[in-house]
Amino acid sequence: MDGVINATSPQWGVEPSTGKARAAGTTYRLRWAAPLVDRIRELHTTHQVEVRWCTTWCAYADELERLWDLPALGRAFWEDVNGYAAKVAKLAAARQVLADGRRLIWTDDTEVPMSGPVSDELTADGRSLLIRPDEWYGLRPVDLDAIEAFGREALEAIKARTA
């Protein structure tokens, strides 16, 4: 969430929105682009993709859903994890999505592997879209365009198989 939705300087052509959310007894001020959250909500509610939290905020995701008026989304894990434990949990969650036979869209400003053996493993069969946004800007419109195209491709493949 941090560096993906919550970003210092979102690049969406509008003034960033701000609000507060609590995690582990601390109140944090968040900054995001409302059009980004709107597109995420639309992607999920129209079933183009299934959005799941895979963040150090998983244990507190209800705070984010309240702040951004999102439906209750699935969580990759429920524990309050940080640091190395979060890194391990996030990669395990990505691998589980693929092991379940599903397609994976993974956005994270620090943990998404953009090259190397783990990247190769996750992208080997074309079922994964990995996006590692700049933490300063978070996800940008071009990233959501790629997510929408990847989701559309998946829906078209399903329709072709069932036709």
Coordinates of C-alpha atoms in Angstrom, one line a residue:
M1 CA 0.0 0.0 0.0
D2 CA 2.8 2.4 0.9
G3 CA 4.6 3.5 -2.2
V4 CA 1.8 1.9 -4.3
I5 CA -1.4 3.8 -3.4
N6 CA -0.1 5.9 -0.6
A7 CA 2.5 8.1 -2.3
T8 CA 4.2 11.4 -1.8
S9 CA 3.6 12.8 -5.3
P10 CA 0.9 10.8 -7.2
Q11 CA 1.0 11.5 -10.9
W12 CA -2.7 11.5 -11.8
G13 CA -3.2 15.2 -12.9
V14 CA -5.2 16.1 -9.8
E15 CA -4.3 17.3 -6.3
P16 CA -3.6 14.4 -4.0
S17 CA -6.2 13.5 -1.4
T18 CA -5.2 13.0 2.2
G19 CA -6.7 11.2 5.1
K20 CA -5.8 9.3 8.2
A21 CA -5.7 5.6 9.1
R22 CA -4.7 3.7 12.2
A23 CA -2.3 0.7 12.4
A24 CA -0.9 -0.9 15.5
G25 CA -2.1 2.0 17.7
T26 CA -0.5 4.7 15.5
T27 CA -2.4 7.2 13.3
Y28 CA -0.8 7.7 9.9
R29 CA -1.5 10.4 7.4
L30 CA -1.9 9.0 3.9
R31 CA -1.7 10.7 0.5
W32 CA -3.2 9.2 -2.7
A33 CA -4.7 10.0 -6.0
A34 CA -8.5 9.6 -5.9
P35 CA -8.7 8.5 -9.6
L36 CA -6.3 5.7 -8.7
V37 CA -8.5 4.4 -5.9
D38 CA -11.6 4.8 -8.2
R39 CA -10.0 2.6 -10.8
I40 CA -8.9 0.0 -8.3
R41 CA -12.5 -0.1 -6.9
E42 CA -13.9 -0.3 -10.5
L43 CA -11.6 -3.1 -11.5
H44 CA -12.6 -5.1 -8.4
T45 CA -16.4 -4.4 -8.4
T46 CA -16.7 -5.2 -12.1
H47 CA -14.8 -8.4 -11.7
Q48 CA -12.1 -7.5 -14.1
V49 CA -9.6 -8.5 -11.4
E50 CA -9.8 -9.8 -7.8
V51 CA -8.0 -7.3 -5.6
R52 CA -6.4 -8.7 -2.5
W53 CA -4.3 -6.9 0.1
C54 CA -0.7 -8.1 0.2
T55 CA 0.8 -5.4 2.4
T56 CA 2.2 -4.7 5.9
W57 CA -1.3 -3.1 6.4
C58 CA -3.1 -6.5 5.9
A59 CA -4.0 -6.6 9.6
Y60 CA -5.4 -3.1 9.4
A61 CA -6.9 -3.2 5.9
D62 CA -10.3 -2.3 7.2
E63 CA -8.9 1.1 7.9
L64 CA -7.9 1.5 4.3
E65 CA -11.2 0.2 3.0
R66 CA -13.1 2.7 5.2
L67 CA -10.8 5.6 4.1
W68 CA -11.1 4.8 0.4
D69 CA -14.7 3.5 0.4
L70 CA -13.5 0.1 -0.9
P71 CA -15.5 -3.1 -0.5
A72 CA -14.0 -5.7 2.0
L73 CA -11.1 -7.2 0.0
G74 CA -9.4 -10.4 0.6
R75 CA -6.1 -10.5 2.4
A76 CA -3.0 -12.4 1.5
F77 CA -2.3 -12.8 5.2
W78 CA -3.9 -11.6 8.4
E79 CA -0.8 -11.2 10.6
D80 CA 0.8 -7.9 11.5
V81 CA 4.1 -8.4 9.8
N82 CA 6.9 -6.1 8.8
G83 CA 10.5 -6.3 7.6
Y84 CA 11.8 -9.7 6.5
A85 CA 8.6 -11.5 7.7
A86 CA 6.6 -9.3 5.3
K87 CA 9.0 -9.9 2.5
V88 CA 8.6 -13.7 3.0
A89 CA 4.8 -13.5 3.4
K90 CA 4.4 -11.4 0.2
L91 CA 6.4 -13.8 -1.9
A92 CA 4.6 -16.8 -0.5
A93 CA 1.3 -15.2 -1.3
A94 CA 2.3 -14.5 -4.9
R95 CA 3.5 -18.1 -5.3
Q96 CA 0.3 -19.4 -3.8
V97 CA -1.8 -17.5 -6.3
L98 CA 0.1 -19.2 -9.2
A99 CA 0.0 -22.6 -7.4
D100 CA -3.8 -22.2 -7.2
G101 CA -3.8 -21.9 -11.0
R102 CA -4.7 -18.3 -11.1
R103 CA -3.2 -15.3 -12.8
L104 CA -1.1 -12.9 -10.7
I105 CA -0.9 -9.1 -10.8
W106 CA 1.5 -8.1 -8.1
T107 CA 2.2 -4.4 -7.4
D108 CA 4.7 -3.5 -4.7
D109 CA 7.3 -0.8 -4.5
T110 CA 10.0 -2.9 -2.8
E111 CA 9.2 -6.6 -3.0
V112 CA 8.3 -7.2 -6.7
P113 CA 11.3 -8.9 -8.3
M114 CA 11.9 -7.2 -11.7
S115 CA 14.8 -9.5 -12.7
G116 CA 16.6 -12.6 -11.6
P117 CA 15.5 -16.1 -10.7
V118 CA 12.4 -15.2 -8.7
S119 CA 11.1 -12.9 -11.4
D120 CA 11.8 -15.6 -14.0
E121 CA 9.9 -18.1 -11.8
L122 CA 6.9 -15.9 -11.4
T123 CA 6.6 -14.9 -15.1
A124 CA 7.7 -18.1 -16.7
D125 CA 4.3 -19.1 -18.1
G126 CA 2.9 -15.6 -18.8
R127 CA 0.3 -15.7 -16.0
S128 CA 1.9 -12.9 -14.1
L129 CA 2.1 -9.1 -14.4
L130 CA 4.7 -7.6 -12.0
I131 CA 4.7 -3.9 -11.4
R132 CA 7.2 -2.1 -9.1
P133 CA 6.1 1.5 -9.0
D134 CA 8.5 4.3 -7.9
E135 CA 7.6 4.8 -4.2
W136 CA 7.5 8.6 -4.7
Y137 CA 4.7 8.4 -7.3
G138 CA 3.0 5.1 -6.6
L139 CA 0.9 3.5 -9.3
R140 CA 0.4 5.7 -12.3
P141 CA -2.3 5.7 -15.1
V142 CA 0.0 3.6 -17.4
D143 CA 0.2 1.0 -14.7
L144 CA -3.6 0.8 -14.3
D145 CA -3.8 0.6 -18.1
A146 CA -1.5 -2.4 -18.0
I147 CA -3.5 -4.0 -15.2
E148 CA -6.8 -3.5 -17.1
A149 CA -5.3 -5.0 -20.3
F150 CA -3.9 -8.0 -18.4
G151 CA -7.3 -8.5 -16.8
R152 CA -9.1 -8.1 -20.1
E153 CA -6.8 -10.7 -21.7
A154 CA -7.6 -13.2 -18.9
L155 CA -11.4 -12.7 -19.4
E156 CA -11.1 -13.1 -23.1
A157 CA -9.1 -16.4 -22.6
I158 CA -11.8 -17.7 -20.3
K159 CA -14.6 -16.8 -22.7
A160 CA -12.7 -18.5 -25.6
R161 CA -12.3 -21.7 -23.5
T162 CA -16.0 -21.8 -22.6
A163 CA -17.3 -20.9 -26.1

